[in-house]
XYZ file of C-alpha atoms in Angstrom:
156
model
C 14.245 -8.628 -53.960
C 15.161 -6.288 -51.098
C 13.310 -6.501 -47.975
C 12.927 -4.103 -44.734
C 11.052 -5.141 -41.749
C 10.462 -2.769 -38.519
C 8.295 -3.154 -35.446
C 7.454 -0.575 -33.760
C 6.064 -0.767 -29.939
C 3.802 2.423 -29.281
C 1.276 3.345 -26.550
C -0.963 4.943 -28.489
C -3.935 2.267 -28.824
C -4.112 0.201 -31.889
C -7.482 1.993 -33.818
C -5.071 5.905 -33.746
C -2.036 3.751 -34.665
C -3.403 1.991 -37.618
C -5.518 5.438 -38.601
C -1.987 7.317 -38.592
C -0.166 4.273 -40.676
C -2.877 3.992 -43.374
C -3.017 7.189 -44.609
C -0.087 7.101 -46.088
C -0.016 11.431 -46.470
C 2.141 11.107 -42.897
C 4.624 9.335 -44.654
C 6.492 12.480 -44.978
C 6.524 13.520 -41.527
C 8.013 10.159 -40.206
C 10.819 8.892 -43.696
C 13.247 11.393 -44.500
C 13.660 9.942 -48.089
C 9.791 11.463 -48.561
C 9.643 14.787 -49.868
C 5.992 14.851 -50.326
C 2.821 12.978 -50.583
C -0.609 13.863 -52.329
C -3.427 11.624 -51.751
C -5.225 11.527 -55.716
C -7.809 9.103 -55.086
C -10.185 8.309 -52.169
C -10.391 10.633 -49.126
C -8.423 9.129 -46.613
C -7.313 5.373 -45.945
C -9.351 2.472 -47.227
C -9.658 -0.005 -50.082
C -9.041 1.589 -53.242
C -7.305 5.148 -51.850
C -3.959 5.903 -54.168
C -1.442 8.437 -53.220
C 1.458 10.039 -55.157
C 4.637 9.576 -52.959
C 7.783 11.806 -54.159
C 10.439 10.077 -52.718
C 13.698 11.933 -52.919
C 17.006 10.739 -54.800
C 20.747 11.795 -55.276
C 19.518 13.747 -58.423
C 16.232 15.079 -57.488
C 12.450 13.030 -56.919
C 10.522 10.333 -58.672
C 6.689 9.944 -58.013
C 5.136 6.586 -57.417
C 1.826 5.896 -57.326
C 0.646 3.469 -54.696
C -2.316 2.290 -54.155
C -3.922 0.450 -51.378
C -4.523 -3.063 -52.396
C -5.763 -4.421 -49.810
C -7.692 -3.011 -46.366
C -9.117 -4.597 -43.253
C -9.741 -2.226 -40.375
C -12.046 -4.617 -38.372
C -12.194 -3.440 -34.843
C -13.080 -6.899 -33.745
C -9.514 -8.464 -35.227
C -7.129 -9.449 -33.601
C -5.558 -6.788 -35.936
C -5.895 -4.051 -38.602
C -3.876 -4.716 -41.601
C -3.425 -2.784 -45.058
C -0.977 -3.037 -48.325
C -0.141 -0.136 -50.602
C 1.572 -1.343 -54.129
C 3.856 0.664 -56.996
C 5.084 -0.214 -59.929
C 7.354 1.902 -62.475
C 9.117 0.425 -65.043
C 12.038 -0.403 -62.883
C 10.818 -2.220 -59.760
C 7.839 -2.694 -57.510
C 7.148 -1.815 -54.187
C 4.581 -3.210 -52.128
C 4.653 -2.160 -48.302
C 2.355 -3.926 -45.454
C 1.190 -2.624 -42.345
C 0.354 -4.360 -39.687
C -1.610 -3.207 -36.098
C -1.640 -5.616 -33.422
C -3.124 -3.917 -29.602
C -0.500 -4.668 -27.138
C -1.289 -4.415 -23.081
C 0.383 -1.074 -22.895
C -0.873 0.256 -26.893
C -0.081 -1.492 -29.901
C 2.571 -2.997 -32.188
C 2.785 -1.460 -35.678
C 5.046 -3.502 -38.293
C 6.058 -2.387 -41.288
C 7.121 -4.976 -44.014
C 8.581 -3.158 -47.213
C 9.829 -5.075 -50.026
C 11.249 -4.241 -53.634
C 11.870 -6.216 -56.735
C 13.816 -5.209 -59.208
C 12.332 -5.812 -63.013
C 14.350 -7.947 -65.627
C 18.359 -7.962 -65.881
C 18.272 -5.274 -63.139
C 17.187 -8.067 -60.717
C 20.678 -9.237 -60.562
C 21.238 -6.454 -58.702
C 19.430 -7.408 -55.618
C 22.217 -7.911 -53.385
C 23.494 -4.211 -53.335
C 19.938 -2.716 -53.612
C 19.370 -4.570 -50.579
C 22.102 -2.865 -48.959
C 20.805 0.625 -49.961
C 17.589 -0.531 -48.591
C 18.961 -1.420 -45.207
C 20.065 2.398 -45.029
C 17.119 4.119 -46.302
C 14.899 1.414 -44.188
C 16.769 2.427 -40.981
C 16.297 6.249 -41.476
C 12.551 5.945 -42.071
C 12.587 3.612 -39.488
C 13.990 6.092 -36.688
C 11.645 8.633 -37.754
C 8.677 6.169 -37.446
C 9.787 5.268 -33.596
C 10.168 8.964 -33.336
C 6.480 9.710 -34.995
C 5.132 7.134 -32.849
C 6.535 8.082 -29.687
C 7.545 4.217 -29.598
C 10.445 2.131 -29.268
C 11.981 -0.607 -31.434
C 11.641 -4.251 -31.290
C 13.630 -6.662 -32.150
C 13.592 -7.995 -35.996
C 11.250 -11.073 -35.743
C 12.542 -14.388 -37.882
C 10.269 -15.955 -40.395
């Protein structure tokens, strides 16, 4: 399993920053390894949406379909939360969002993780490195998208 965590301090307030992070059609405009989303069920973010994400490779795109799993907006939490899954017959890829309002905006996190399928799982270690890279370029664009800054990794 590879694993990419990001926190991202912004000041737009928590309700815009969790709107932006749930639809996941802006993933293109903040992770360079997206070369296009299409949203193909649902209109907008919420339980139930799916989106086609071409994410680009050495040798040209693959499509996942991922679709949102889980969805709590409340306004009255202490914060908005969602999880988009994938699954080809390679690996899964299940990313979590996370909005918490902050005195000066909010905090978004961003919790990716991938799992290789079968034998290819012993390959963890260096996908984990590739991940690292990929996870740091979408990360830059997300600070950048965000007009935010980057926190610290937290340890769990």
């Amino acid at each position: 399993m590879a694993r990419y965590v990001v926190q991202v301090r912004t000041r737009m307030p928590s309700h815009e920053a969790f709107a932006y992070m749930s639809d996941l059609t802006n993933f293109a405009e903040w992770d360079p390894g997206v070369a296009r989303v299409e949203q193909v069920v649902g209109q907008g973010p919420g339980s139930g949406a799916a989106f086609d994400v071409a994410v680009s490779l050495p040798l040209g795109t693959m499509t996942l379909r991922y679709e949102t799993i889980s969805y709590d907006a409340d306004a009255d939490a202490d914060a908005a939360t969602m999880t988009a899954f994938a699954e080809n017959h390679l690996f899964t890829s299940e990313d979590t969002i996370t909005v918490h309002a902050d005195a000066d905006g909010s905090i978004v996190v961003y919790d990716a993780e991938l799992k290789l399928k079968g034998p290819l799982g012993l390959s963890d270690p260096l996908l984990g490195l590739a991940f690292d890279r990929i996870g740091d370029r979408a990360a830059g664009g997300l600070v950048e998208a965000l007009a935010g800054e980057r926190l610290p990794a937290s340890r769990s």
